[in-house]
Coordinates of N, CA, C and O and ligand atoms in Angstrom, one line a residue:
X1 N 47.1 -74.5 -100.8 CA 45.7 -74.6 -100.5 C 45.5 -75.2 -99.1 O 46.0 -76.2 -98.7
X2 N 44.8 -74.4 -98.5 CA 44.4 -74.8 -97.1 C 43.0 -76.0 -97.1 O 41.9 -76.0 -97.6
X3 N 44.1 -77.2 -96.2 CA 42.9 -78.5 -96.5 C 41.8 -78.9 -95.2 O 41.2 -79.9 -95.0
X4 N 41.9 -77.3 -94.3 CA 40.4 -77.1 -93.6 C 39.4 -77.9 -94.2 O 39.5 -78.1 -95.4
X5 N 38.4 -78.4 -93.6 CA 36.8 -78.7 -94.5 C 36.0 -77.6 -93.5 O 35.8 -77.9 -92.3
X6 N 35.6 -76.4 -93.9 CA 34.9 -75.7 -92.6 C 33.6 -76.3 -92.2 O 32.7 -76.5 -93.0
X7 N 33.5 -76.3 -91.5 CA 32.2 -76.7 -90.6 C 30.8 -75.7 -91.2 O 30.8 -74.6 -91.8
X8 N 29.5 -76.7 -90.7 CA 28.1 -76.0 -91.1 C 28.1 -74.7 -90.5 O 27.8 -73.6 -91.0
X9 N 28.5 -75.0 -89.2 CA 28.6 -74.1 -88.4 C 29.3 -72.6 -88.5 O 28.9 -71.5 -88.2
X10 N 30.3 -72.9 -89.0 CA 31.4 -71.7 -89.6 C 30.6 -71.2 -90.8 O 30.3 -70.0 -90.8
X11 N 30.5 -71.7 -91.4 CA 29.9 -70.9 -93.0 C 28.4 -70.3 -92.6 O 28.1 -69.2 -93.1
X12 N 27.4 -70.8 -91.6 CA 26.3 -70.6 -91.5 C 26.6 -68.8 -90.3 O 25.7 -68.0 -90.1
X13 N 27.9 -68.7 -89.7 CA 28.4 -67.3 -89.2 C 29.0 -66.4 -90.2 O 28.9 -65.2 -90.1
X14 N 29.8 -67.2 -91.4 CA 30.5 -66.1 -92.5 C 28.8 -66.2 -93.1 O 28.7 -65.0 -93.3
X15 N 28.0 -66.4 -93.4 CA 27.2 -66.3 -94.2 C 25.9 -64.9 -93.9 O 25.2 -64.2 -94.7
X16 N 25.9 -65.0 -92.5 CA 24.7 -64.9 -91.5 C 25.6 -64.0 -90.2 O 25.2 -64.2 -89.0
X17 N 26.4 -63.5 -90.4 CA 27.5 -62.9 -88.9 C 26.6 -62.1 -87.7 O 25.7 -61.3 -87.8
X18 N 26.9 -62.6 -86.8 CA 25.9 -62.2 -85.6 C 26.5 -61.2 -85.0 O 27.6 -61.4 -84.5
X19 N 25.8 -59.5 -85.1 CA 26.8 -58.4 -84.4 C 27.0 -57.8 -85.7 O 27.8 -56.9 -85.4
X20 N 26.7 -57.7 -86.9 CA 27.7 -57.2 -87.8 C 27.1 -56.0 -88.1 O 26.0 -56.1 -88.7
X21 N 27.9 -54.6 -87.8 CA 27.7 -53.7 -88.4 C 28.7 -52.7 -87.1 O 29.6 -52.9 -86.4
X22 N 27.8 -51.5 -87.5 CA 28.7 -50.2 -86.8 C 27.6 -49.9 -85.2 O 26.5 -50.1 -85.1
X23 N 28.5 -49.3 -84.4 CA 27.9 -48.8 -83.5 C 28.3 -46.9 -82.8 O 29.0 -46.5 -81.9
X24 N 27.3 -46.3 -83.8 CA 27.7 -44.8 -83.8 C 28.0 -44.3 -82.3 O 27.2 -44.4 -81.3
X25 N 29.0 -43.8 -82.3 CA 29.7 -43.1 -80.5 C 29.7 -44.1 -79.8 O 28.6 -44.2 -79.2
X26 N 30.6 -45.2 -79.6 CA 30.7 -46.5 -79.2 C 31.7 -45.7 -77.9 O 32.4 -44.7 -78.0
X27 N 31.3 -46.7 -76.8 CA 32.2 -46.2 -76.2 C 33.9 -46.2 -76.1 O 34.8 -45.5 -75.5
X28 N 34.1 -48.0 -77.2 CA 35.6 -47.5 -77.8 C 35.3 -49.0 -78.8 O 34.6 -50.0 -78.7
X29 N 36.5 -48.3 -79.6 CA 36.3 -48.7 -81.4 C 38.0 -49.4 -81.3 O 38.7 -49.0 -80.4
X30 N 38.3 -50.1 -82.0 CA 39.7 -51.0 -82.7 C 39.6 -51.4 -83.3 O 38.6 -52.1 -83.3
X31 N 40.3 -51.2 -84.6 CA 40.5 -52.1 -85.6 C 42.0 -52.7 -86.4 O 42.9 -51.9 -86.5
X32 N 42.1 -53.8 -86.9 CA 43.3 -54.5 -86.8 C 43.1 -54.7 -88.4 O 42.2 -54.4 -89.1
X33 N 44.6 -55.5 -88.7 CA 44.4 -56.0 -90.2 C 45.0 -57.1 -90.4 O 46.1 -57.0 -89.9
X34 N 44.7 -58.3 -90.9 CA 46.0 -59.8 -90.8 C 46.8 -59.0 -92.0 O 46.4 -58.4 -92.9
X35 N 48.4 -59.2 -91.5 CA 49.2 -59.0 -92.3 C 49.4 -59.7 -93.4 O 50.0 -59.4 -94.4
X36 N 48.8 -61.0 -93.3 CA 49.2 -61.9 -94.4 C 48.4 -62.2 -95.6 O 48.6 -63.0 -96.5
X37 N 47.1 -61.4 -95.3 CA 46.4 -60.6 -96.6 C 45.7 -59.5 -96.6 O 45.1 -59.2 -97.6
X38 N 45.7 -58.6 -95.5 CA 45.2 -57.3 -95.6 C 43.8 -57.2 -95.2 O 43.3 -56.1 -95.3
X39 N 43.0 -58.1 -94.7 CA 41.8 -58.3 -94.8 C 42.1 -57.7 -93.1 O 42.9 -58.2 -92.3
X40 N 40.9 -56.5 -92.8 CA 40.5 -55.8 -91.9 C 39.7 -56.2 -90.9 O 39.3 -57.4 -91.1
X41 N 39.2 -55.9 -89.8 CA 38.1 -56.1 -89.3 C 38.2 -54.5 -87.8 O 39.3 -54.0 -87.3
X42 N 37.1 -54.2 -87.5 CA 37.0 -52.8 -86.6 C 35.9 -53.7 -85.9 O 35.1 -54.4 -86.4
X43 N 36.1 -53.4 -84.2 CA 35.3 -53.7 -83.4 C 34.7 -52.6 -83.2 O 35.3 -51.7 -83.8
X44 N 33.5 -52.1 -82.4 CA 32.6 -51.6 -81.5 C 31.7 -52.0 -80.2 O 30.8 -52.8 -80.0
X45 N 32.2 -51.2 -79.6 CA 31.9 -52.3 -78.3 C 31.4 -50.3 -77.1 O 32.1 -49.3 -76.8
X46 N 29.8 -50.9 -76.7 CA 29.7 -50.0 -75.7 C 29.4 -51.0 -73.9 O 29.0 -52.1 -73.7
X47 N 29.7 -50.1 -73.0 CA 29.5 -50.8 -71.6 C 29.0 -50.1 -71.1 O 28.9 -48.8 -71.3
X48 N 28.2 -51.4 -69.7 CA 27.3 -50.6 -69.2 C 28.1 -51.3 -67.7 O 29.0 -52.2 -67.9
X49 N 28.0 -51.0 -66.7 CA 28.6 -51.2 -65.1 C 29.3 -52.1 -65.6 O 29.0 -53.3 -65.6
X50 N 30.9 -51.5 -66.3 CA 31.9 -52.4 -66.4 C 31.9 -53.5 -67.2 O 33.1 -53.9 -67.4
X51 N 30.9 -54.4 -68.0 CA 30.8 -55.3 -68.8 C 30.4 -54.7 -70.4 O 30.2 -53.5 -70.7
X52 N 30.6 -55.7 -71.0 CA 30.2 -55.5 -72.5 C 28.9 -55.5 -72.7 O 28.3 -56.6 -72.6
X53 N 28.3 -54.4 -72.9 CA 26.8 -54.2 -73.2 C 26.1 -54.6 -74.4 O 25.2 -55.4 -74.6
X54 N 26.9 -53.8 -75.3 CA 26.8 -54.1 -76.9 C 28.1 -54.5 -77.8 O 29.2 -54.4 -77.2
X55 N 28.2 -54.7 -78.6 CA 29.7 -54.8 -79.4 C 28.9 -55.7 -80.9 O 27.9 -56.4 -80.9
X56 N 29.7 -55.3 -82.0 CA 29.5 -55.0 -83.2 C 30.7 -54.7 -83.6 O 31.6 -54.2 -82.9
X57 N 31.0 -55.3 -85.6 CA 32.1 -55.3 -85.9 C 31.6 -55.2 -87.7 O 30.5 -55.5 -88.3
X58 N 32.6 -54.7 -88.2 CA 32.3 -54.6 -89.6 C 33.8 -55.5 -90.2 O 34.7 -55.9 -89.5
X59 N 33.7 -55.7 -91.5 CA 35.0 -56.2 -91.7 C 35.0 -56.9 -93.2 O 34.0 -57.4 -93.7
X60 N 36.3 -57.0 -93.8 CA 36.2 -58.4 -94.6 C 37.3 -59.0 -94.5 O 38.4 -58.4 -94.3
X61 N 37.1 -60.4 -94.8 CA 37.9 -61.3 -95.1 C 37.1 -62.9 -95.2 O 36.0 -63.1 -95.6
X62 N 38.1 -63.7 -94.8 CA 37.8 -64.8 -95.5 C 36.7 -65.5 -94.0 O 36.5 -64.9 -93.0
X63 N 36.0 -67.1 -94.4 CA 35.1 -67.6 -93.9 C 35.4 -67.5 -92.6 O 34.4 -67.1 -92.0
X64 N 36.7 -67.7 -91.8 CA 37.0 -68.0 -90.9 C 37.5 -66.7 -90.0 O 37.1 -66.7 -88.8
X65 N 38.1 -65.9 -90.4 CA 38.2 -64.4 -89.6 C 36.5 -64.1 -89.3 O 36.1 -63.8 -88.1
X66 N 35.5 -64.4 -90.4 CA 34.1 -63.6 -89.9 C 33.2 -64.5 -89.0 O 32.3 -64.1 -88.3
X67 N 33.7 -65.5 -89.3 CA 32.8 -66.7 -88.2 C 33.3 -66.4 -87.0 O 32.7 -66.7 -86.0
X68 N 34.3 -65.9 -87.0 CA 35.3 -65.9 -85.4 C 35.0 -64.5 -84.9 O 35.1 -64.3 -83.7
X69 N 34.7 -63.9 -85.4 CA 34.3 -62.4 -85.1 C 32.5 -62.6 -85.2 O 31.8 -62.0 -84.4
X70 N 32.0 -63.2 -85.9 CA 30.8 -63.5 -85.1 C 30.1 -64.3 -83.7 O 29.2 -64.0 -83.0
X71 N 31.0 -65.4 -83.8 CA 31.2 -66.3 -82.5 C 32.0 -65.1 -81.4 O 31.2 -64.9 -80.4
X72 N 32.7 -64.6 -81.4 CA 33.6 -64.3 -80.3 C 32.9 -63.4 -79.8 O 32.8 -63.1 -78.6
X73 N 32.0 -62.6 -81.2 CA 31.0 -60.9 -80.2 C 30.0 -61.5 -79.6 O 29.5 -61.1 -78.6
X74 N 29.6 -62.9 -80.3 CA 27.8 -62.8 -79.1 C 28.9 -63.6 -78.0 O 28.7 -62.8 -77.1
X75 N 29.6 -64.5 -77.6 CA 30.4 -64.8 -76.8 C 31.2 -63.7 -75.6 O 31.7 -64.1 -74.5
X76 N 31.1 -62.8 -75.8 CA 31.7 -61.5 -74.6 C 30.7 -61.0 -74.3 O 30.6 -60.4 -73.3
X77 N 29.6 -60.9 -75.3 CA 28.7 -59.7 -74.7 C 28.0 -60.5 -72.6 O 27.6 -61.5 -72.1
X78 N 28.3 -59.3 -72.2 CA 28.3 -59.6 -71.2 C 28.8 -59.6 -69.7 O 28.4 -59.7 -68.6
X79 N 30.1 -59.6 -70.7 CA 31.1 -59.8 -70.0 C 32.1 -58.9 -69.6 O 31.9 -57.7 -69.9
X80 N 33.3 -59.1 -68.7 CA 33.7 -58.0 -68.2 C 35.5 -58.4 -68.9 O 35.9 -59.3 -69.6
X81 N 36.3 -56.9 -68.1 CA 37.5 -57.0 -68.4 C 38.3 -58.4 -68.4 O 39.0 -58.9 -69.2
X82 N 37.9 -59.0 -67.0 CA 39.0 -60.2 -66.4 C 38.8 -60.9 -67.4 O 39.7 -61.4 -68.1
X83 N 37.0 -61.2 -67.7 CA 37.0 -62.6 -68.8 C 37.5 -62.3 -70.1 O 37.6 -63.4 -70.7
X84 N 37.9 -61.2 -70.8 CA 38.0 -61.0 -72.3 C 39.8 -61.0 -72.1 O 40.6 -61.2 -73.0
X85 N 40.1 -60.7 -70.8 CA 41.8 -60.9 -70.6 C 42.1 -62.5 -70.6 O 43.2 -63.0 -70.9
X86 N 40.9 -63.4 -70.3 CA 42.0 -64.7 -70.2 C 41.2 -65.3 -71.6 O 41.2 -66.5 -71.6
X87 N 40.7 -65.0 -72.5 CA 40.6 -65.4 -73.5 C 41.9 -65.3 -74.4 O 42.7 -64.4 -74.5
X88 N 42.0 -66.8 -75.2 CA 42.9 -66.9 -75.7 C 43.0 -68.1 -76.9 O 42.0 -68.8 -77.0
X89 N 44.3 -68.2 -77.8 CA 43.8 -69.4 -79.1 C 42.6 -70.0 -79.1 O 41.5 -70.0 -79.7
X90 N 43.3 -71.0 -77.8 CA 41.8 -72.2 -77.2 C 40.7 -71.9 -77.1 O 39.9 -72.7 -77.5
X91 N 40.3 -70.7 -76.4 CA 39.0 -70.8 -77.0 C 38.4 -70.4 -77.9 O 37.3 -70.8 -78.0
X92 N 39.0 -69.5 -78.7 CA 38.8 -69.6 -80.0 C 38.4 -70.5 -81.1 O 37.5 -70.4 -82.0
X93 N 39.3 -71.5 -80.8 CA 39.2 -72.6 -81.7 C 38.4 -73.6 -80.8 O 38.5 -74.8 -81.3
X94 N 37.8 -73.5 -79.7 CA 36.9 -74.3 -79.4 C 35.7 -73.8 -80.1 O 35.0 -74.5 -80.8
X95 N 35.5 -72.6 -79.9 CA 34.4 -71.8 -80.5 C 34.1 -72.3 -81.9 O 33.0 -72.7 -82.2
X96 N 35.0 -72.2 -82.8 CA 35.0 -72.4 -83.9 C 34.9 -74.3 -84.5 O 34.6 -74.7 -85.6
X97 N 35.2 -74.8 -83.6 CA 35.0 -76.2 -83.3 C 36.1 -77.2 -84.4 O 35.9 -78.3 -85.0
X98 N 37.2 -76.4 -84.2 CA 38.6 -77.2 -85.7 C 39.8 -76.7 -85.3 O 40.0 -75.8 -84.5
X99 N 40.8 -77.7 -86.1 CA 42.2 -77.2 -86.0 C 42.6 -76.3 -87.2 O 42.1 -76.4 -88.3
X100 N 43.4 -75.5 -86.8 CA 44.0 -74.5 -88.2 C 45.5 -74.4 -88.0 O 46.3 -74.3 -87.1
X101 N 45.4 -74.4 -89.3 CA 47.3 -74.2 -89.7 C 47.1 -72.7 -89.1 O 46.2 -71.9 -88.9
X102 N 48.6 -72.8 -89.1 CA 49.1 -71.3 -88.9 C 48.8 -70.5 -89.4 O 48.6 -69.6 -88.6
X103 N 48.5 -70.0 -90.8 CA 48.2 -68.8 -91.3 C 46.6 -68.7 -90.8 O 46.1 -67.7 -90.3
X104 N 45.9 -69.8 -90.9 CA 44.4 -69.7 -90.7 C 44.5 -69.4 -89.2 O 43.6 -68.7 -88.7
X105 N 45.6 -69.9 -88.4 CA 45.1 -69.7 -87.2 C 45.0 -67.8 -86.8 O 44.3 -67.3 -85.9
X106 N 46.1 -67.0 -87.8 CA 46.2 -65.7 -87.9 C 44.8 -65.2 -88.4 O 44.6 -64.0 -88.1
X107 N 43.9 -65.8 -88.9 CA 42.6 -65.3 -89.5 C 41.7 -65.2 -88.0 O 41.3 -64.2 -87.3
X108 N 41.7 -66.4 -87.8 CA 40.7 -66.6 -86.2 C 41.0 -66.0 -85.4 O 40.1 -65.9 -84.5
X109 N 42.3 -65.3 -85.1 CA 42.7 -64.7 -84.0 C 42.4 -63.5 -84.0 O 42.1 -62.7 -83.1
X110 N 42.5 -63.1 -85.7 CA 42.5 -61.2 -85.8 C 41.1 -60.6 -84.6 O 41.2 -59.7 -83.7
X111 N 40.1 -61.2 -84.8 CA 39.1 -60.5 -84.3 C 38.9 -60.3 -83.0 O 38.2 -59.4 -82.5
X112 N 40.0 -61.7 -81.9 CA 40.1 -61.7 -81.1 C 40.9 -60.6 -80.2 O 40.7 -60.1 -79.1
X113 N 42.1 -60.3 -81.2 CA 43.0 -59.1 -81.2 C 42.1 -57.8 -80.8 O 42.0 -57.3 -79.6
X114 N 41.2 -57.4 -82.0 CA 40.6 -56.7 -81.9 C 40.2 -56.4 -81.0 O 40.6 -55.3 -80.5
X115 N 39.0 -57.4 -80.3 CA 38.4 -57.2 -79.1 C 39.3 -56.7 -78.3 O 39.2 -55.5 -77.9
X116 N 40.1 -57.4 -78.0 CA 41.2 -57.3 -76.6 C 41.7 -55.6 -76.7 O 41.8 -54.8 -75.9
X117 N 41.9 -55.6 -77.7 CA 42.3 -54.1 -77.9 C 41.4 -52.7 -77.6 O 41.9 -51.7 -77.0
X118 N 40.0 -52.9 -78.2 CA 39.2 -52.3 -77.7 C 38.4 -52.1 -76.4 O 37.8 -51.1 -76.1
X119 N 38.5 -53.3 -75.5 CA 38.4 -53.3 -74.3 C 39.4 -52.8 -73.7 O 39.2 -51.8 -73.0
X120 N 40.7 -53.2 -73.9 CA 42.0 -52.6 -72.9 C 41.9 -51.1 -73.5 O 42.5 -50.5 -72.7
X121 N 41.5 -50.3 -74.3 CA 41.4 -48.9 -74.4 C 40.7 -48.1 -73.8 O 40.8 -47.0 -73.4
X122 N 39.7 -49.0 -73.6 CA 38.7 -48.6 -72.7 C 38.7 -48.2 -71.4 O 38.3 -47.2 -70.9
X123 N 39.2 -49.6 -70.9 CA 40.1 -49.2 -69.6 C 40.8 -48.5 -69.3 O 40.6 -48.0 -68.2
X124 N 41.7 -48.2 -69.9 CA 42.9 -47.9 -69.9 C 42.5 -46.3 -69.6 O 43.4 -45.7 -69.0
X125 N 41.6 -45.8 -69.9 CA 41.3 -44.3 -70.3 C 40.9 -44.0 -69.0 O 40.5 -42.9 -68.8
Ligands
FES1 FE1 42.5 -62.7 -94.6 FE2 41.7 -64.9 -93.4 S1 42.6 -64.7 -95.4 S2 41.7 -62.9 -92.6

C-alpha cells in the first residue's frame, strides 16, 4: 500500500479533470498505457502558429495519473515544441506538489509521455 496522503489539490483534479474529453480531427492524438496496471490515457492536442492551442485527454486510472494529466494540459496549453521538450519528472511533481515512490512516479509521468509523444508526432510530420 502506497503511504502517499494525496493532496486537496490532487483529488479536487481526479475529481473535477481540467481538459477532459475528446477533440474530433485533432491535429495529433497519443495514447500510452502504465505497464504496471494497464490504466490508459490518449491525448488530443490541436495548434495554432506552432503552439498548443487546445489539448484534451480521456483516460482512466488512478487519482494521480488523472491529476497529472489535468495539471500538465492546462499547464502546455500555449505553449510551444522547445517548452513541452524540456519538461520533465520535476516538474511534474512540482505541479503535483509531493513525492512518489516509483510505481506512483510511473502514474504521474504516463500523461506526461503522452503529451511528449503527441507533440513530437506532430512535428515530426
Ligand atoms: Fe494505473 Fe496509476 S495505478 S496509472
Amino acid at each position: 500500500m502506497d503511504k502517499e496522503i494525496y493532496t486537496e489539490l490532487i483529488m479536487e483534479h481526479y475529481k473535477k479533470p481540467r481538459n477532459f474529453g475528446k477533440i474530433l480531427k485533432a491535429d495529433a492524438e497519443y495514447s500510452d498505457a502504465n505497464p504496471l496496471c494497464g490504466d490508459e490515457i490518449k491525448v488530443y492536442i490541436n495548434f495554432s502558429n506552432k503552439k498548443i492551442k487546445e489539448i484534451k485527454f480521456i483516460g482512466n486510472g488512478c487519482a494521480i495519473s488523472q491529476a497529472s494529466a489535468s495539471m500538465l494540459t492546462d499547464y502546455v496549453k500555449g505553449k510551444d515544441l522547445e517548452f513541452v521538450k524540456k519538461l520533465d519528472k520535476d516538474d511534474v511533481l512540482k505541479l503535483l506538489g509531493i513525492d512518489l515512490s516509483f510505481n506512483r512516479l510511473k502514474c504521474a509521468l504516463l500523461p506526461l509521455k503522452a503529451i511528449k509523444m503527441a507533440v513530437y508526432s506532430y512535428f515530426s510530420k
